[in-house]
PDB file of C-alpha atoms in Angstrom:
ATOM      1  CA  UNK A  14       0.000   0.000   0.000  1.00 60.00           C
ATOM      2  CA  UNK A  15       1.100   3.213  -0.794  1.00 74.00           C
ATOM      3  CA  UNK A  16       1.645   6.098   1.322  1.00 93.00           C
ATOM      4  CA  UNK A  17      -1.232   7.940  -0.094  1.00 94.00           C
ATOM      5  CA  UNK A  18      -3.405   4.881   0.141  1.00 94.00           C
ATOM      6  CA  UNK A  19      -2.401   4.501   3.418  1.00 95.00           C
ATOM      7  CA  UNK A  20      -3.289   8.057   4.437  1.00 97.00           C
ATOM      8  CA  UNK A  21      -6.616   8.137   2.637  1.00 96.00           C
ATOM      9  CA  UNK A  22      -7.541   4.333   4.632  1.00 96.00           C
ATOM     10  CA  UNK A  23      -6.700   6.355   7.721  1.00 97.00           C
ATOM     11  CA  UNK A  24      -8.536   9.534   6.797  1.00 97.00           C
ATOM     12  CA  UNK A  25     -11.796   7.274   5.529  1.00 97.00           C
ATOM     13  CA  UNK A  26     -11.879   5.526   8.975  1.00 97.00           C
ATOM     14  CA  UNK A  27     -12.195   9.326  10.410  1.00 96.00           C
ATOM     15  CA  UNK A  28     -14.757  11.442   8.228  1.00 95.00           C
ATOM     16  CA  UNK A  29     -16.465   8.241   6.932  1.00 94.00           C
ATOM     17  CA  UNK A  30     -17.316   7.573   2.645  1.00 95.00           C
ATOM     18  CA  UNK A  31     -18.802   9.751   1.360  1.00 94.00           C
ATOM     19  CA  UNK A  32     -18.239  12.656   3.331  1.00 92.00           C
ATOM     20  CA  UNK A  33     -19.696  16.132   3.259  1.00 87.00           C
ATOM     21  CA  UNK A  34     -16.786  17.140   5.601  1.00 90.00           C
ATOM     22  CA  UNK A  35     -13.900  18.953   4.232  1.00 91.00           C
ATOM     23  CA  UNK A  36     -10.769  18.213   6.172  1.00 95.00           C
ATOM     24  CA  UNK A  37      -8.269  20.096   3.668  1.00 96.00           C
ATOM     25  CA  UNK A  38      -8.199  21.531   0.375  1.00 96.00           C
ATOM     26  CA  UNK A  39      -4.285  21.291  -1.454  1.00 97.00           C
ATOM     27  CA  UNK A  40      -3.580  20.805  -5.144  1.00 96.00           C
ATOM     28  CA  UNK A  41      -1.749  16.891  -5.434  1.00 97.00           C
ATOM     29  CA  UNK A  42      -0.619  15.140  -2.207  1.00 97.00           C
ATOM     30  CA  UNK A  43      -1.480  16.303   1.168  1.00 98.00           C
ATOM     31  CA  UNK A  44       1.725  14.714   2.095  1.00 97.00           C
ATOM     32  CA  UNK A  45       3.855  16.996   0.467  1.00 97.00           C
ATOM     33  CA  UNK A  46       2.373  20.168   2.403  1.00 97.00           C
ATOM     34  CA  UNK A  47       5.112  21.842   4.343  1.00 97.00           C
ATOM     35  CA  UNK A  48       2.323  24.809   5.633  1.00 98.00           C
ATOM     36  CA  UNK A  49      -0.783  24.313   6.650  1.00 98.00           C
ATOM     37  CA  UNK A  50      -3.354  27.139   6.659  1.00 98.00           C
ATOM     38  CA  UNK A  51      -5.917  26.849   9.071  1.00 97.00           C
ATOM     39  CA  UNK A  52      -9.047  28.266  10.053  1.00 93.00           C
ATOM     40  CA  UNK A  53     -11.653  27.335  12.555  1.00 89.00           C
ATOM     41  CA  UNK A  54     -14.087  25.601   9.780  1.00 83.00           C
ATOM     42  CA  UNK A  55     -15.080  25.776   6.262  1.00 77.00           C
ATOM     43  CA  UNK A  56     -17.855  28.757   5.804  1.00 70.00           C
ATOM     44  CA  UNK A  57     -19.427  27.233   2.919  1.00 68.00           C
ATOM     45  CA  UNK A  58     -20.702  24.156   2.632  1.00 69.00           C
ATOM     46  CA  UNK A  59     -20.860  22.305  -0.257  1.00 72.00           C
ATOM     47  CA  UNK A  60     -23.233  18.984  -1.217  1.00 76.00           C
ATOM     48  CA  UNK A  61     -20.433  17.134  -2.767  1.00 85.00           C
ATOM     49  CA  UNK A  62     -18.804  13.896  -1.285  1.00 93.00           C
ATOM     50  CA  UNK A  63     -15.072  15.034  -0.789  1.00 95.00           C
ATOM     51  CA  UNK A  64     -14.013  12.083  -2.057  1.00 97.00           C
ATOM     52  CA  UNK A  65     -15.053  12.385  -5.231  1.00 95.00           C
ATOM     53  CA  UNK A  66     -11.669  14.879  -5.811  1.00 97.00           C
ATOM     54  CA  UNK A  67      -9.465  12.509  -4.330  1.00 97.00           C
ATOM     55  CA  UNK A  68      -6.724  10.454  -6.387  1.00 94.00           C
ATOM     56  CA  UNK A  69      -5.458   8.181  -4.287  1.00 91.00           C
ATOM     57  CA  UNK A  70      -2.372   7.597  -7.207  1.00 92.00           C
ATOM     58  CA  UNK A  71      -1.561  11.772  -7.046  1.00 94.00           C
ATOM     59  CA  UNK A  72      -3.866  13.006  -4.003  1.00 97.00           C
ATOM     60  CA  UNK A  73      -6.617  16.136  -4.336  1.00 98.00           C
ATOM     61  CA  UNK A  74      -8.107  17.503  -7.079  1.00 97.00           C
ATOM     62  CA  UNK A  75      -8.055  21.249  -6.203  1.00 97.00           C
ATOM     63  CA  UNK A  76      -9.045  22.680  -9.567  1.00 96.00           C
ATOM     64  CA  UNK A  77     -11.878  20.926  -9.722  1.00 95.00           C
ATOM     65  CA  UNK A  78     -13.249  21.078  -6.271  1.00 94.00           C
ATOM     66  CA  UNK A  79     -12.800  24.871  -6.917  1.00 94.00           C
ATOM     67  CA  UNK A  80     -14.986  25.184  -9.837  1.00 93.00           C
ATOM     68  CA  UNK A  81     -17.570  22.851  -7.569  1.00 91.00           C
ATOM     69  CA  UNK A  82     -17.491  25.255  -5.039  1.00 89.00           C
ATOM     70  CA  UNK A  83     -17.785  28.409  -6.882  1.00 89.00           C
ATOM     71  CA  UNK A  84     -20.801  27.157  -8.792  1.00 87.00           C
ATOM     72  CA  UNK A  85     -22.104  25.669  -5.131  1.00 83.00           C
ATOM     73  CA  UNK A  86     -21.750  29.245  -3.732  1.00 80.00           C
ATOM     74  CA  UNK A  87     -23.909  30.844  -6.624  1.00 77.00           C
ATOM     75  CA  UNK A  88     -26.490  28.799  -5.985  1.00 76.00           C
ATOM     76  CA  UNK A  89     -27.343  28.959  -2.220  1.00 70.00           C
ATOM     77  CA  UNK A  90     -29.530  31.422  -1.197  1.00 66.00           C
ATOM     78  CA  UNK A  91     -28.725  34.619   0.344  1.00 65.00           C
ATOM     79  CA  UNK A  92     -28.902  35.656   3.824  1.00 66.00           C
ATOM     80  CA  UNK A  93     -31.104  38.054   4.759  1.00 70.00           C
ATOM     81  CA  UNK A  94     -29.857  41.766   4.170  1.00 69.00           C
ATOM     82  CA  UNK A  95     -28.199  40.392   1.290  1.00 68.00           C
ATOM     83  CA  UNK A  96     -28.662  41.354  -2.251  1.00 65.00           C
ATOM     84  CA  UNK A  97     -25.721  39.224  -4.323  1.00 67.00           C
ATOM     85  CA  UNK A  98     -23.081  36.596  -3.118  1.00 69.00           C
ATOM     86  CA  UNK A  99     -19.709  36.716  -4.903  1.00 78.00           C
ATOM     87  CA  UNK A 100     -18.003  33.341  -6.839  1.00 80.00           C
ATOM     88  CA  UNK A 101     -15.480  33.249  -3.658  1.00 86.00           C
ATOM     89  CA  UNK A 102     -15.667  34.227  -0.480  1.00 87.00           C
ATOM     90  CA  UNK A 103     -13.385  36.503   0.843  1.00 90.00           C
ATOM     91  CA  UNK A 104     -11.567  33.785   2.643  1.00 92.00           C
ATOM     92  CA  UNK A 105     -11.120  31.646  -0.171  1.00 93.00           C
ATOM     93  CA  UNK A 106      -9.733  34.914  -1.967  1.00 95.00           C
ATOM     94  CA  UNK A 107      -7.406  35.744   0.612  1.00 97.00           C
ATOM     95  CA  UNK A 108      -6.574  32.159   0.653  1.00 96.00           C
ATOM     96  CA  UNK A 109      -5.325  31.715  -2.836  1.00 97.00           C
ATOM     97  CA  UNK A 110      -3.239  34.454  -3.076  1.00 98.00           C
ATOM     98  CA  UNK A 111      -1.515  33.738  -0.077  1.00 98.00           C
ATOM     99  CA  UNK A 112      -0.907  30.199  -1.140  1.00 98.00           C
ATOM    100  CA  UNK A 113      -0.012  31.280  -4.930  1.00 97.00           C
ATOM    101  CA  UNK A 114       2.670  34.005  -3.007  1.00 98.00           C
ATOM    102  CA  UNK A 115       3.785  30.883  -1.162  1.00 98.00           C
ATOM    103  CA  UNK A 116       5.087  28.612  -4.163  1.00 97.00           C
ATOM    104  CA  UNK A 117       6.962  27.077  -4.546  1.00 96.00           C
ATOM    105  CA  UNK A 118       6.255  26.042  -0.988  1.00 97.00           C
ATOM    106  CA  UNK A 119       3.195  23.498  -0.624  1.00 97.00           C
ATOM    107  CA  UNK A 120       0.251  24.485   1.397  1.00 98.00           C
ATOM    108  CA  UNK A 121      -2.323  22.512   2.801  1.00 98.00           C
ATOM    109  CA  UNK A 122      -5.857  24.420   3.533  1.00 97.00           C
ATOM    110  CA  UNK A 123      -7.433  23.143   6.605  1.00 96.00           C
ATOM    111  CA  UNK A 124     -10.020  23.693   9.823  1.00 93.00           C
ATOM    112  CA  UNK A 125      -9.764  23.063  13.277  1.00 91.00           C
ATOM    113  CA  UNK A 126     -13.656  21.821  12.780  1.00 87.00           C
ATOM    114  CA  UNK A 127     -13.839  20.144   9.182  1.00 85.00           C
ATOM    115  CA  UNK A 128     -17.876  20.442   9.122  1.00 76.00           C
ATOM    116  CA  UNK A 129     -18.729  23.477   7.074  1.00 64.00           C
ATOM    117  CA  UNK A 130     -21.198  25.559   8.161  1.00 58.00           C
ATOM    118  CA  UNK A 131     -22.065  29.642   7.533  1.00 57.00           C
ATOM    119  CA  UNK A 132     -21.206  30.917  11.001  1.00 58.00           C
ATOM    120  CA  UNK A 133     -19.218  29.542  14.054  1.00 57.00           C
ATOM    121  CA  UNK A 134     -22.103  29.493  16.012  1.00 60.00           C
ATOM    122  CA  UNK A 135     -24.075  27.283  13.561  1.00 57.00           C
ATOM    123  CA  UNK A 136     -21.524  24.338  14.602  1.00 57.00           C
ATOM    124  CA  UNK A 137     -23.371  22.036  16.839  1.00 57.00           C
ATOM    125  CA  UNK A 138     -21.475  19.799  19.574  1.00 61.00           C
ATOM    126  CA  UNK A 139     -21.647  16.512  17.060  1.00 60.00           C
ATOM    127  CA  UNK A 140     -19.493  19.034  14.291  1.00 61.00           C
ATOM    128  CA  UNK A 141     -16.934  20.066  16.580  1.00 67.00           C
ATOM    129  CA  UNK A 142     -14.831  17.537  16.557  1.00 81.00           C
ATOM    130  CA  UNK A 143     -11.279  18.077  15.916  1.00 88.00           C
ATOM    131  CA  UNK A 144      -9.806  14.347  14.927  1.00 93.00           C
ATOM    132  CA  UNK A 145      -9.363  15.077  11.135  1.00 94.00           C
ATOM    133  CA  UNK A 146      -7.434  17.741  11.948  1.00 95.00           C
ATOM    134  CA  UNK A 147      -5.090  16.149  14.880  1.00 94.00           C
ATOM    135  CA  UNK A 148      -4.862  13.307  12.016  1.00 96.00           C
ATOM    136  CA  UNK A 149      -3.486  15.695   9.563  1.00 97.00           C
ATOM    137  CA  UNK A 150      -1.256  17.366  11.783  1.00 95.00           C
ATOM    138  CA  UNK A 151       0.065  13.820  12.555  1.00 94.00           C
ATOM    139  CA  UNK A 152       0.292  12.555   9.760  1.00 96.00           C
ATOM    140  CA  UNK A 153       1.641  15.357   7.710  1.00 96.00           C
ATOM    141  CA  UNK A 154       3.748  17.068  10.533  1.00 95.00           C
ATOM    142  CA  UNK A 155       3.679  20.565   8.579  1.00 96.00           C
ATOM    143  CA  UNK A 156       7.257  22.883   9.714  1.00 95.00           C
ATOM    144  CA  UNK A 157       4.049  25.823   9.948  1.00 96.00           C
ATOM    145  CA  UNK A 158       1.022  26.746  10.423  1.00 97.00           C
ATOM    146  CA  UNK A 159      -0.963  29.886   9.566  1.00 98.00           C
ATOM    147  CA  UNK A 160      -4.059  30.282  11.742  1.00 97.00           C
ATOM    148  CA  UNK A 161      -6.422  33.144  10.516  1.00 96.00           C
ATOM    149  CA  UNK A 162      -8.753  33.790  13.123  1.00 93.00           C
ATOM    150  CA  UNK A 163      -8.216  34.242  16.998  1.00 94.00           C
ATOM    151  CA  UNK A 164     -10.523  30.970  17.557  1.00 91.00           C
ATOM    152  CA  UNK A 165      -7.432  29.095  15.283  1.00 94.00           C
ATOM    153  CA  UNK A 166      -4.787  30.939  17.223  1.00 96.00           C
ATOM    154  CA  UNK A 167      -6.394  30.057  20.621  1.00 95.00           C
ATOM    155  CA  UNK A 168      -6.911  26.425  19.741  1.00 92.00           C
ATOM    156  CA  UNK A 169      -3.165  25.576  18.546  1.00 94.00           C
ATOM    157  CA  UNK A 170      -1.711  27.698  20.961  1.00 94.00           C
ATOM    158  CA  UNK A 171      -3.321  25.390  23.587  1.00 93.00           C
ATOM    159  CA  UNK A 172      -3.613  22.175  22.337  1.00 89.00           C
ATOM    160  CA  UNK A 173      -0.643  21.949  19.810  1.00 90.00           C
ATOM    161  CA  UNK A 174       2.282  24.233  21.723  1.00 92.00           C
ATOM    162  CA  UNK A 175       4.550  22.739  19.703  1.00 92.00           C
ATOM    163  CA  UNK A 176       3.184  23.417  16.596  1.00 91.00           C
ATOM    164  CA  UNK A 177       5.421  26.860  14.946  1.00 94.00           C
ATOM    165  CA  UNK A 178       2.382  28.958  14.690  1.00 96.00           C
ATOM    166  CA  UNK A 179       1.864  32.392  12.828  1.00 96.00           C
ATOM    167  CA  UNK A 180      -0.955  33.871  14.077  1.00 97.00           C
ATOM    168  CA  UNK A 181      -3.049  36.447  11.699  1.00 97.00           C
ATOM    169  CA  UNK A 182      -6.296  38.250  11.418  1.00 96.00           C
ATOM    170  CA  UNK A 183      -9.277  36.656  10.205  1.00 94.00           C
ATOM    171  CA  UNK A 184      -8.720  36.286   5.942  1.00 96.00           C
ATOM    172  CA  UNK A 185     -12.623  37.044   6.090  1.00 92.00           C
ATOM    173  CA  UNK A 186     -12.087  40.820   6.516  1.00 92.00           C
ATOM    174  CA  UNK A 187      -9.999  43.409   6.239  1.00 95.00           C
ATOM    175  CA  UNK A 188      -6.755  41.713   3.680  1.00 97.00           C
ATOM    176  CA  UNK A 189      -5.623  43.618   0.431  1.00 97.00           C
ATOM    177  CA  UNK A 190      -3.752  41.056  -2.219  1.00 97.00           C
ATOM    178  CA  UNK A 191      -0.742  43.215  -1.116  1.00 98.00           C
ATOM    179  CA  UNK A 192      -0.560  41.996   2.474  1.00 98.00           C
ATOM    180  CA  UNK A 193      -1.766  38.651   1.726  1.00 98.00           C
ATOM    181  CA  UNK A 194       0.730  38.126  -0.900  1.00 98.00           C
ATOM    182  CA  UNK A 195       3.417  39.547   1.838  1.00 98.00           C
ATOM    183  CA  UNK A 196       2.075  36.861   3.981  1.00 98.00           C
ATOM    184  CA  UNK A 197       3.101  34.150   1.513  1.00 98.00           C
ATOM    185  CA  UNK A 198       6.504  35.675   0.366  1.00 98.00           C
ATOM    186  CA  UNK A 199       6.736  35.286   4.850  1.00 97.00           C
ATOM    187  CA  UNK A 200       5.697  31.949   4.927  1.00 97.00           C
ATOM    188  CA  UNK A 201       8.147  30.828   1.829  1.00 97.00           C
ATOM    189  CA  UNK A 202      10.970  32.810   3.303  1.00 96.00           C
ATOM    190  CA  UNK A 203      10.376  30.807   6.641  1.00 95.00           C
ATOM    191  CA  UNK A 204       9.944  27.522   5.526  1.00 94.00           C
ATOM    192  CA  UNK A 205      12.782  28.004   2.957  1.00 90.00           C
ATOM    193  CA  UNK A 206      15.311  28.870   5.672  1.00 84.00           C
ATOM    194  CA  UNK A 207      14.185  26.538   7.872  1.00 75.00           C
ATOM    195  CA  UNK A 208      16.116  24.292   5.690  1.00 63.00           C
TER     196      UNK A 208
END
């Protein structure tokens, strides 16, 4: 058995097949993810099995979950107060041009909680469990993570110490393609000199 058939036997055993969860996002194998990003869960949910953009010979299908999601996103109704929902959320925007800033350094896009759900306070006490994510940290032992969000930053601080841990604002609000592409110039020049 392969490595990544190993890792996806594990993974299966945790978030069950299929699986509305989202444990990561990453373009190819989640193995080869020196960063991870992480965030405290997934805002939008989306009605496809995860597995269905897995490759178990070369890992996740990122392009193609990402044109699932945006057309996911157009379709779900608005909340009220709202008159129009963009393709991407500003997370997801934030997101990508942090990770494209990062390359050549592989990033892994991940959530303390891997149920997806609109607001934090949607998550009931059945979604907030954390053992995808303490899998993937094991597993994958990334040299860094990125939380966005205090929740993130509170969580690894106290259950992961020894985790290196950059902790940043929320990508949800208030992140110009400048700064986030600083951010992943930061994150390559750490991980890069970190040997």
């Amino acid at each position: 058995m392969s490595s990544l058939e190993a890792f996806e036997a594990s993974l299966r055993q945790i978030i069950g097949a299929p699986s509305t969860q989202r444990p990561f996002v990453c373009q190819g194998s989640p193995l080869e993810a020196a960063v991870f990003i992480c965030g405290f869960n997934a805002a939008t949910a989306t009605a496809d099995d995860f597995w269905t953009y897995w490759n178990p010979s070369c890992g996740f299908d990122k392009d193609a979950w990402f044109e699932a999601y945006k057309s996911e996103r157009l379709t779900q109704p608005l909340r009220p107060g709202k008159l129009r929902r963009s393709a991407v959320s500003n997370s997801r925007r934030v997101m990508e041009w942090v990770v494209e800033s990062a390359a050549p350094v592989k990033c892994l896009e991940t959530n303390i909680y891997s149920v997806p759900s609109a607001a934090m306070k949607d998550l009931d006490a059945s979604s907030k469990q954390t053992e995808a994510f303490t899998y993937l940290l094991a597993a994958i032992k990334p040299r860094l993570v990125v939380a966005h969000g205090l929740p993130a930053a509170e969580f690894l601080k106290r259950e992961r110490p020894e985790v290196q841990l950059i902790a940043v604002d929320h990508f949800s609000r208030g992140w110009s393609k400048e700064r986030a592409q600083d951010l992943g110039r930061t994150i390559a020049s750490m991980v890069e000199s970190d040997g």
